[in-house]
Short mmCIF file of C-alpha atoms and ligand atoms in Angstrom, two decimals:
data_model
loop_
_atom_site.label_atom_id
_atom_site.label_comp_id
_atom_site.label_asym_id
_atom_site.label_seq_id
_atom_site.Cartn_x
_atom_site.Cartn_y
_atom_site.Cartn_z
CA UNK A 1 42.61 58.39 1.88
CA UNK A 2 44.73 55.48 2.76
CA UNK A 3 43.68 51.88 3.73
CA UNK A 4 44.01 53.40 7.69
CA UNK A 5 41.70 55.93 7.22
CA UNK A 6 44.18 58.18 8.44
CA UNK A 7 47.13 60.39 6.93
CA UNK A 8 49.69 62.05 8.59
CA UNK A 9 52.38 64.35 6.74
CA UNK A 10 54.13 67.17 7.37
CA UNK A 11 52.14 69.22 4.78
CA UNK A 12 48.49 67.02 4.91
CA UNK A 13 47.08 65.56 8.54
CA UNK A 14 43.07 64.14 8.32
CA UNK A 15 41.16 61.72 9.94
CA UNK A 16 40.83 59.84 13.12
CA UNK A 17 44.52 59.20 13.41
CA UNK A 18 45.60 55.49 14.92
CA UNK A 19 48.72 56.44 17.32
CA UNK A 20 49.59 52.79 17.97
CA UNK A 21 49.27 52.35 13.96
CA UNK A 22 51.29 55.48 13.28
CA UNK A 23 53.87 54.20 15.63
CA UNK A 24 54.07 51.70 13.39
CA UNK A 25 53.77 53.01 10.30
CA UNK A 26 56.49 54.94 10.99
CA UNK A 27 58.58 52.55 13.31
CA UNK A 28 58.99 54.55 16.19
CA UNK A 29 58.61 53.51 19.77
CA UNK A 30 56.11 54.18 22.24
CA UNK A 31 57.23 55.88 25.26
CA UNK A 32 57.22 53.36 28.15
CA UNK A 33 56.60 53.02 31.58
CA UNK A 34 60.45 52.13 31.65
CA UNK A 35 61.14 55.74 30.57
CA UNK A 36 58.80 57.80 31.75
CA UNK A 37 60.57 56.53 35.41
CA UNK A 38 63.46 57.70 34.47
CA UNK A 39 62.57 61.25 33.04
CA UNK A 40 60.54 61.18 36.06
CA UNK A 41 63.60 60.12 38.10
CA UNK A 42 66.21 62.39 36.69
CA UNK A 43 63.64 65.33 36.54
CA UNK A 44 62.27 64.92 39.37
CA UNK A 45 58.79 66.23 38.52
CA UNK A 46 55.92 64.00 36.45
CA UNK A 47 54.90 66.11 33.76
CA UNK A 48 51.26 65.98 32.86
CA UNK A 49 52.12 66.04 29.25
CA UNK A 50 54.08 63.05 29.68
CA UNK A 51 51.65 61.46 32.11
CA UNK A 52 48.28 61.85 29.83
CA UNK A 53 50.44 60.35 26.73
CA UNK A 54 50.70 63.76 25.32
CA UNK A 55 53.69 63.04 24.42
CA UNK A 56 53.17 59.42 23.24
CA UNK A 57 56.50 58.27 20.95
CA UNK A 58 60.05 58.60 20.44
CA UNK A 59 63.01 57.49 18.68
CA UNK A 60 66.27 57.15 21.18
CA UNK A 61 65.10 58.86 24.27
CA UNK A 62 67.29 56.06 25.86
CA UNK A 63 70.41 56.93 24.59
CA UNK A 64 69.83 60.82 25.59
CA UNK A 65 68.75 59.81 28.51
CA UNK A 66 72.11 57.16 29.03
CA UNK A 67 74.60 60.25 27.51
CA UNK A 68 73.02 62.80 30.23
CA UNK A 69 73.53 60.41 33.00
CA UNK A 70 77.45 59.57 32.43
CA UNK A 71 77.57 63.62 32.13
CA UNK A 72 77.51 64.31 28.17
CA UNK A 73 74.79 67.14 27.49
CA UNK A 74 72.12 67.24 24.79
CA UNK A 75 70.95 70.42 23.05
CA UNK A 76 67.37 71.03 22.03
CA UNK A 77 66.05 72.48 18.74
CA UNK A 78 62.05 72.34 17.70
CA UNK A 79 60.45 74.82 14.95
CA UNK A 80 57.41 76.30 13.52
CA UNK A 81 56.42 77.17 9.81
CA UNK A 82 55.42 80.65 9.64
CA UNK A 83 51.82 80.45 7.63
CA UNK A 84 50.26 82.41 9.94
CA UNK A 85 49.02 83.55 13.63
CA UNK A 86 50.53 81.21 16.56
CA UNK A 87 47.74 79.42 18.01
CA UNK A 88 47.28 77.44 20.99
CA UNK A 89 47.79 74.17 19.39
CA UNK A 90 51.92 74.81 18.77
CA UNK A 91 52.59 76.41 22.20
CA UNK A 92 52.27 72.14 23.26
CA UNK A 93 55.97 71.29 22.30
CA UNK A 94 57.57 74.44 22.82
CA UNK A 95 56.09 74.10 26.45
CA UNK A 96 57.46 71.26 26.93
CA UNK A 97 60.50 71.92 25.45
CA UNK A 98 60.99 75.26 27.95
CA UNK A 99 60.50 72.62 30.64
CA UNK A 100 62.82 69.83 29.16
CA UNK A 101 65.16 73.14 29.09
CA UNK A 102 65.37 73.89 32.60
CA UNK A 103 65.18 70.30 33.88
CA UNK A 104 68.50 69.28 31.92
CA UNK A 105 69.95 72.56 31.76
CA UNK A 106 71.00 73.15 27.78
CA UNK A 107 70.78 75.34 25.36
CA UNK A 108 67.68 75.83 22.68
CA UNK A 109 67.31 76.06 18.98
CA UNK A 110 64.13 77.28 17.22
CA UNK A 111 63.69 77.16 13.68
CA UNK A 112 61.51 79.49 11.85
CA UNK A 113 60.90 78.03 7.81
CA UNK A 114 59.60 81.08 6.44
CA UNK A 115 61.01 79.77 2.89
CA UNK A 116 59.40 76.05 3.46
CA UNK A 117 55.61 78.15 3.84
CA UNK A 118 56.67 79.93 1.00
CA UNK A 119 57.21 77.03 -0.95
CA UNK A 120 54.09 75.02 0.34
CA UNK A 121 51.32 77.66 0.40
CA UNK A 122 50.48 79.14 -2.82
CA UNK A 123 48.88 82.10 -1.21
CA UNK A 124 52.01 82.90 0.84
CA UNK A 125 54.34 85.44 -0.31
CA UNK A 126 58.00 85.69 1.40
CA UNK A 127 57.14 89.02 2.71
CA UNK A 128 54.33 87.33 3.92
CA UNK A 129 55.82 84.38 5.52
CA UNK A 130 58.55 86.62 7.39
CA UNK A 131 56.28 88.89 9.20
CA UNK A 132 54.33 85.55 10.31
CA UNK A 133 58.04 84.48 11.18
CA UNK A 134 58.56 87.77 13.76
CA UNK A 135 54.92 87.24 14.71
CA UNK A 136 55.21 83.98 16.04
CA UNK A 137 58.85 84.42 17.52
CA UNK A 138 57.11 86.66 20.28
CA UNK A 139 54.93 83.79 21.30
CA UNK A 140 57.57 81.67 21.40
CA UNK A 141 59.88 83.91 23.49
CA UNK A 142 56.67 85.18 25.79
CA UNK A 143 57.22 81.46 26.88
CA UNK A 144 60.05 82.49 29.15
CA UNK A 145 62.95 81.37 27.53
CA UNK A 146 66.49 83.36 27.72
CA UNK A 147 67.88 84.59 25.28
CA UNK A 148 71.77 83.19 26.70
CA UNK A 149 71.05 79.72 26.00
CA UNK A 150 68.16 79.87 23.46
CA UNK A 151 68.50 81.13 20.10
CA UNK A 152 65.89 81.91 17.06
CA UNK A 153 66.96 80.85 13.65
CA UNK A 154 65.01 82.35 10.64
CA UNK A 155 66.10 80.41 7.64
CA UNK A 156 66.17 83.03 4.61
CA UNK A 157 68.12 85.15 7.35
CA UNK A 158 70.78 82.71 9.01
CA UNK A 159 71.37 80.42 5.03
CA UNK A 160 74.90 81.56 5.72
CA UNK A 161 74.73 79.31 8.75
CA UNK A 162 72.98 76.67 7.33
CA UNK A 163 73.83 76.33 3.98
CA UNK A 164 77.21 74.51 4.47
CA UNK A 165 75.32 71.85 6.87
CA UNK A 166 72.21 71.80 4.57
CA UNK A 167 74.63 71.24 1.50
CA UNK A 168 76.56 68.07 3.49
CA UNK A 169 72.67 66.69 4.23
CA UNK A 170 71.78 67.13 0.57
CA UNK A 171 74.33 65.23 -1.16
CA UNK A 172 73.19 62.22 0.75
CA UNK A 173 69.53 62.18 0.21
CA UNK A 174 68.77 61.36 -3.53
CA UNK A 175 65.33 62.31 -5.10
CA UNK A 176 64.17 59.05 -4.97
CA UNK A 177 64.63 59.22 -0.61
CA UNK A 178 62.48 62.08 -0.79
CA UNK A 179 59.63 61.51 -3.22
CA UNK A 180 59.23 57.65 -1.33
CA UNK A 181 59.10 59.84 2.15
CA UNK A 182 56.71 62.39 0.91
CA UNK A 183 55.08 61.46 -2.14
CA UNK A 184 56.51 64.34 -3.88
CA UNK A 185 56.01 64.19 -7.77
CA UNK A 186 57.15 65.74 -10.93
CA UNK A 187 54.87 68.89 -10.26
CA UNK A 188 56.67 69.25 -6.80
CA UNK A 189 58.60 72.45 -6.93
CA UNK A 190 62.37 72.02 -6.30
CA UNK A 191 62.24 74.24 -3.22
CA UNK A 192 60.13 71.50 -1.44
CA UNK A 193 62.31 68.88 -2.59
CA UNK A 194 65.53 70.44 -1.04
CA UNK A 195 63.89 71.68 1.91
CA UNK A 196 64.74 68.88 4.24
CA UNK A 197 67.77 69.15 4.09
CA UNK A 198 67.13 72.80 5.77
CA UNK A 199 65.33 71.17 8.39
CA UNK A 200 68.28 68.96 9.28
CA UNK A 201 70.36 71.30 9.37
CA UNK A 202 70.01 72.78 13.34
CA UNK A 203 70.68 69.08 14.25
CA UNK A 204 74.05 69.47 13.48
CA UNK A 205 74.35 73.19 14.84
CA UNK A 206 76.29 72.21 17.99
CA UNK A 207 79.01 69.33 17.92
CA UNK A 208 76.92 67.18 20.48
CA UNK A 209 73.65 65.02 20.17
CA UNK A 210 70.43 66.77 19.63
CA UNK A 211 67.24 65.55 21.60
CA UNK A 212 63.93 67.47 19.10
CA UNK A 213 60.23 67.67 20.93
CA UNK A 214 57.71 68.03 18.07
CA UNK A 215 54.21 67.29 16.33
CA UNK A 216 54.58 63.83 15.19
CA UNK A 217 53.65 65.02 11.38
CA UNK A 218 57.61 66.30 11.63
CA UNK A 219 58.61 63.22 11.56
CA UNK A 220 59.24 62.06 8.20
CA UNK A 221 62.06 64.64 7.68
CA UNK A 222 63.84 63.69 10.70
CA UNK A 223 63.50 60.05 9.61
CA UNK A 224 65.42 60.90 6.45
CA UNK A 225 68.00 63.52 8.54
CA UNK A 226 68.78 60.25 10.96
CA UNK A 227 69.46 57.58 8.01
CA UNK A 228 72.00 60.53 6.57
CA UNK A 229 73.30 61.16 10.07
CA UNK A 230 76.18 58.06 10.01
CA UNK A 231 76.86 58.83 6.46
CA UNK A 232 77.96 62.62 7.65
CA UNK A 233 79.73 61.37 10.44
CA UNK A 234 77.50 63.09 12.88
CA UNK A 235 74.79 61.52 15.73
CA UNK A 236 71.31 60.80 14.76
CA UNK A 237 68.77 63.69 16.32
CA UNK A 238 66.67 62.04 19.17
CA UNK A 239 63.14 62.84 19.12
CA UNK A 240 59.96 63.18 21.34
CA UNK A 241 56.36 62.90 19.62
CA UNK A 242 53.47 64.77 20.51
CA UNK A 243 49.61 63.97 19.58
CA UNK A 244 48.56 66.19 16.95
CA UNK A 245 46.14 69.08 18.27
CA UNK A 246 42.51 68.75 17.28
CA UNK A 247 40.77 72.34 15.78
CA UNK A 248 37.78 73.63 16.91
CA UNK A 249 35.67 71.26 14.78
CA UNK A 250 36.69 67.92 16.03
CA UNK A 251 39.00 65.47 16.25
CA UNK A 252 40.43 64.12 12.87
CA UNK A 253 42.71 66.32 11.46
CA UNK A 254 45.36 68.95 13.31
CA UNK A 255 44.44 72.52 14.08
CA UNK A 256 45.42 74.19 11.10
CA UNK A 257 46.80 77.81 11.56
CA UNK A 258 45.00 79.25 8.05
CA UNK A 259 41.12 78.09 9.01
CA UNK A 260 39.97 81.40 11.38
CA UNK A 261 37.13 79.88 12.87
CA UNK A 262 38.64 76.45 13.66
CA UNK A 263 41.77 78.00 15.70
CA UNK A 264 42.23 79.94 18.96
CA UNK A 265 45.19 82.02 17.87
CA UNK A 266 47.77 83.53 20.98
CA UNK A 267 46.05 86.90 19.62
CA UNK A 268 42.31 86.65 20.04
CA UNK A 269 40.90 89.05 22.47
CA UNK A 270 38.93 87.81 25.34
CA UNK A 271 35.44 87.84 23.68
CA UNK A 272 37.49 86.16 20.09
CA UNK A 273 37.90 83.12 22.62
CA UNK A 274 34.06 82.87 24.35
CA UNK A 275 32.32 83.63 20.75
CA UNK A 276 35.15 81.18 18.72
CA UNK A 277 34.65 78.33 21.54
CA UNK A 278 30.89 78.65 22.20
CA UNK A 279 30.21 78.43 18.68
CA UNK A 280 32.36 76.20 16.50
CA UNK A 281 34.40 73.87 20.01
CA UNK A 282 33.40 70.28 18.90
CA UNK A 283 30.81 68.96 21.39
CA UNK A 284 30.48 65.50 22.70
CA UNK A 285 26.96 66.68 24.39
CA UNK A 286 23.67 64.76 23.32
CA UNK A 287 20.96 67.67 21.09
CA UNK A 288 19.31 68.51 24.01
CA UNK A 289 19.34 69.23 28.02
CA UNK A 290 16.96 66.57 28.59
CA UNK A 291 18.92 63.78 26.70
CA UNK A 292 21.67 64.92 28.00
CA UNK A 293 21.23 64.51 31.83
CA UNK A 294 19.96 61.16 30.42
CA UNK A 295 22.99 59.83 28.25
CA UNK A 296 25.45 62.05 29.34
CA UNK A 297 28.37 63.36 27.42
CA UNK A 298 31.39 62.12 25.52
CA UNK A 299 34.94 63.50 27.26
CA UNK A 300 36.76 61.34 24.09
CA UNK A 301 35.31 63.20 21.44
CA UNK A 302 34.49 66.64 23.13
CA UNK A 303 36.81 69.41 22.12
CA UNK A 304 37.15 71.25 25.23
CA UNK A 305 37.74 68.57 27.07
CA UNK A 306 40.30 67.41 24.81
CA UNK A 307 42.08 71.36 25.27
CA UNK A 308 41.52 71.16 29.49
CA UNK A 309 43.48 67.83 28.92
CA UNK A 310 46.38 68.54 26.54
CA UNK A 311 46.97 71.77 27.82
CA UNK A 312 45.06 73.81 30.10
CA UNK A 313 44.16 71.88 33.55
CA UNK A 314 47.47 70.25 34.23
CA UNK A 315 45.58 69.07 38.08
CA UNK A 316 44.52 65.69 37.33
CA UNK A 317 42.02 65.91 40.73
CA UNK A 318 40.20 68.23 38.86
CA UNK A 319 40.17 66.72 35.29
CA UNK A 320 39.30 63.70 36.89
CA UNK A 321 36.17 65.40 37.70
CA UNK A 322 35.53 67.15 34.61
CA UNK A 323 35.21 63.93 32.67
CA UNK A 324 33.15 62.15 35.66
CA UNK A 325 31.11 65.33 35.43
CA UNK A 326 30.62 65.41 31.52
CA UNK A 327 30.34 61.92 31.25
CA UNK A 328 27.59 61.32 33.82
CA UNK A 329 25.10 64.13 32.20
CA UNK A 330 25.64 66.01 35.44
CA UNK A 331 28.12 68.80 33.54
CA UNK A 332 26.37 70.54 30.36
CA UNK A 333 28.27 71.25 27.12
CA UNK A 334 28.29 74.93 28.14
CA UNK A 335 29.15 74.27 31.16
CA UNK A 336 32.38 72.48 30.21
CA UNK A 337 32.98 75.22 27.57
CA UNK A 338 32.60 77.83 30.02
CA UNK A 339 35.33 76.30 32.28
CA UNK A 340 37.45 76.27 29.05
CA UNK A 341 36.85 79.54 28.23
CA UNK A 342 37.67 81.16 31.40
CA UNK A 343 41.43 78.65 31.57
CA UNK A 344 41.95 80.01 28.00
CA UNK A 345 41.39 83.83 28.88
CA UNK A 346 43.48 83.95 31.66
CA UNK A 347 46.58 82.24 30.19
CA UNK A 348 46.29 84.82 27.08
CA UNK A 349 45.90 87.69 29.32
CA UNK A 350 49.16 86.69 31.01
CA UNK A 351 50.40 85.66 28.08
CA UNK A 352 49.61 88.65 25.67
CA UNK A 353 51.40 90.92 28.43
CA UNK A 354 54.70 88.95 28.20
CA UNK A 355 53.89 89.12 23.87
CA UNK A 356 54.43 92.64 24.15
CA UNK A 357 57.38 92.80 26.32
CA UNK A 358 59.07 90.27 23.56
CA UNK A 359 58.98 92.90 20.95
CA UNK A 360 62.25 94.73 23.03
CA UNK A 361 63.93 91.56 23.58
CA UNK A 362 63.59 89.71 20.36
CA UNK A 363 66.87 91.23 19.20
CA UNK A 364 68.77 89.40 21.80
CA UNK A 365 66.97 85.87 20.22
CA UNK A 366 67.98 86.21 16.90
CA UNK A 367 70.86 83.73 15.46
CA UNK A 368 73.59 85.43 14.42
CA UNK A 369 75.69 84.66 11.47
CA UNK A 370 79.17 83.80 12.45
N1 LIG B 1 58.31 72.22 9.32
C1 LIG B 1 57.84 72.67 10.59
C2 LIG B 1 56.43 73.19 10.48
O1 LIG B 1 55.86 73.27 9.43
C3 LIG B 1 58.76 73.71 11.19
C4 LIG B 1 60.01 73.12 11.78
C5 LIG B 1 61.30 73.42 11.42
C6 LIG B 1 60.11 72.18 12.84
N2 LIG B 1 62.19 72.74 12.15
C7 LIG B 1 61.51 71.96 13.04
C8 LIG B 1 59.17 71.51 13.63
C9 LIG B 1 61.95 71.08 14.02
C10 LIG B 1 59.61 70.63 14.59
C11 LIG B 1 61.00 70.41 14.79
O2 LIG B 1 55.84 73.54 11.48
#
């Protein structure tokens, strides 16, 4: 591991990751009071995501932010590698960017890299990696968004579209971008080493500035897509970091869609979510009842917790008293997991309902090839 103790990549994320270091390391800027007022301002709603530092970083939110107020519109694009079942951990930014959506009114991109998780994962066929693509399309259009201003790209089935864009991207990064970026090596296949250039690609779908909500591990390639951007004669993509999600073991690492017992996917019945939490959720409880009411717990370092904060209590009242509750010995680990379990359940009973309905509109979604 590196001197940090942490790593963050788009293909490797482990340890206790620094977000003040990564911002940093990677020489982005921290989203300030400054401009949280003004998204707060211009929105007019304070978004708990934004609030509890969910969303933490950001390169050229200003200048988004400047464009939209003198009347010149933004689009939004975000994405998901297919290598498996949705779960809750990637429905953060594509919340967020439904509600960025309907604040500012524009249209919506969403990438699906079923040839990148062919590439990456060994195990992974293509057929594979489509279905996964289809799979988690319907969570992301049981989100709510319309299909009029939002629009799924699958990259093996919309190249046609991209390949022209990808091809100007390419001739401007050289090998040596890359490999510096990702520590790629001579074993790298060449798919991986080309494949930015696909990601850059839905920056430059629309002739007007693109604004990109996503995991902070995504950032590298955008880092690479924004030094080319000038050289193309196109605007640098904006973007707005989120934390990475923790799995069900514990903070240090992001919840990674191919571990089964350290992931609530979208598609775990009811008793999936009690058995999965109950069993393998992280605790920052003390061994025993006794100790606990003593010491009482740790809110930083307990996985539920962490989930009622990121994601499902959005009340702050009542998070408030979660913590004060956990903290003080007075709340037991099942207890807190309990209150988890039953937030998780009902959001995937709603959610599971508007899954299905998805499978007759996904159609309308799909990018077409002009
Ligand atoms: N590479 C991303 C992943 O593995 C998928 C992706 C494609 C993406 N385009 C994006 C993520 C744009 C964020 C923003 O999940």
């Amino acid at each position: 591991m590196s001197a940090d103790d942490f790593i963050v990549t788009p293909w490797h994320v482990e340890g206790d990751i620094d977000y003040d270091k990564l911002i940093k390391k990677f020489g982005t800027e921290k989203i300030s009071e400054e401009i949280l007022d003004r998204i707060k301002r211009i929105t007019g709603e304070d978004h708990f995501m934004l609030r509890r530092g969910i969303f933490f970083s950001h390169r050229e939110m200003n200048r988004i932010l400047d464009d939209y107020e003198k009347g010149k519109k933004f689009f939004l694009y975000t994405g998901r590698g297919p290598s498996g079942h949705t779960h809750i951990g990637h429905l953060v930014p594509w919340v967020f960017a439904k509600w960025l959506q309907e604040k500012f009114q524009v249209n919506m991109y969403f990438q699906l890299t079923d040839d990148e998780k062919f590439y990456s994962k060994q195990n992974l066929t293509l057929e594979d990696t489509a279905k996964f693509a289809y799979e988690n399309a319907l969570d992301f259009i049981a989100l709510g968004f319309k299909p009029n201003n939002t629009k799924i790209i699958i990259n093996t089935k919309n190249i046609q579209t991209l390949y022209p864009i990808a091809a100007q991207v390419a001739k401007k990064i050289n090998f040596s971008n890359t490999k510096a970026v990702f520590g790629f090596t001579n074993e790298t296949n060449i798919g991986m080493i080309f494949y930015t250039s696909l990601q850059s690609a839905p920056c430059f779908i629309e002739d007007r500035p693109v604004l990109i909500p996503l995991g902070v591990d995504q950032d590298p390639h955008f880092r690479l897509t924004r030094d080319i951007a000038p050289k193309i004669g196109k605007p640098k993509p904006a973007l707005i970091h989120n934390i990475m999600i923790p799995g069900l073991g514990g903070p240090g690492g992001k919840m990674s869609a191919s571990d089964e017992n350290g992931t609530v996917y979208t598609t775990d019945s009811p008793n999936v979510v009690k058995k999965k939490i109950n069993k393998y959720a992280f605790s920052g409880g003390q061994p025993d009842i006794e100790q606990h009411r003593k010491i009482g717990g740790n809110p930083d370092i307990d996985v539920s917790y962490q989930y009622l904060r990121i994601f499902f209590e959005s009340d702050d009242n009542k998070l408030k008293s979660i913590y004060d509750d956990y903290r003080s010995g007075k709340m037991l680990t099942g207890e807190i997991k309990a209150i988890l379990i039953e937030k998780i359940n009902k959001f995937l009973t709603v959610h599971q309902e508007k899954r299905e309905k998805a499978k007759e509109k996904i159609e309308q979604f799909l990018f077409e090839n002009k």
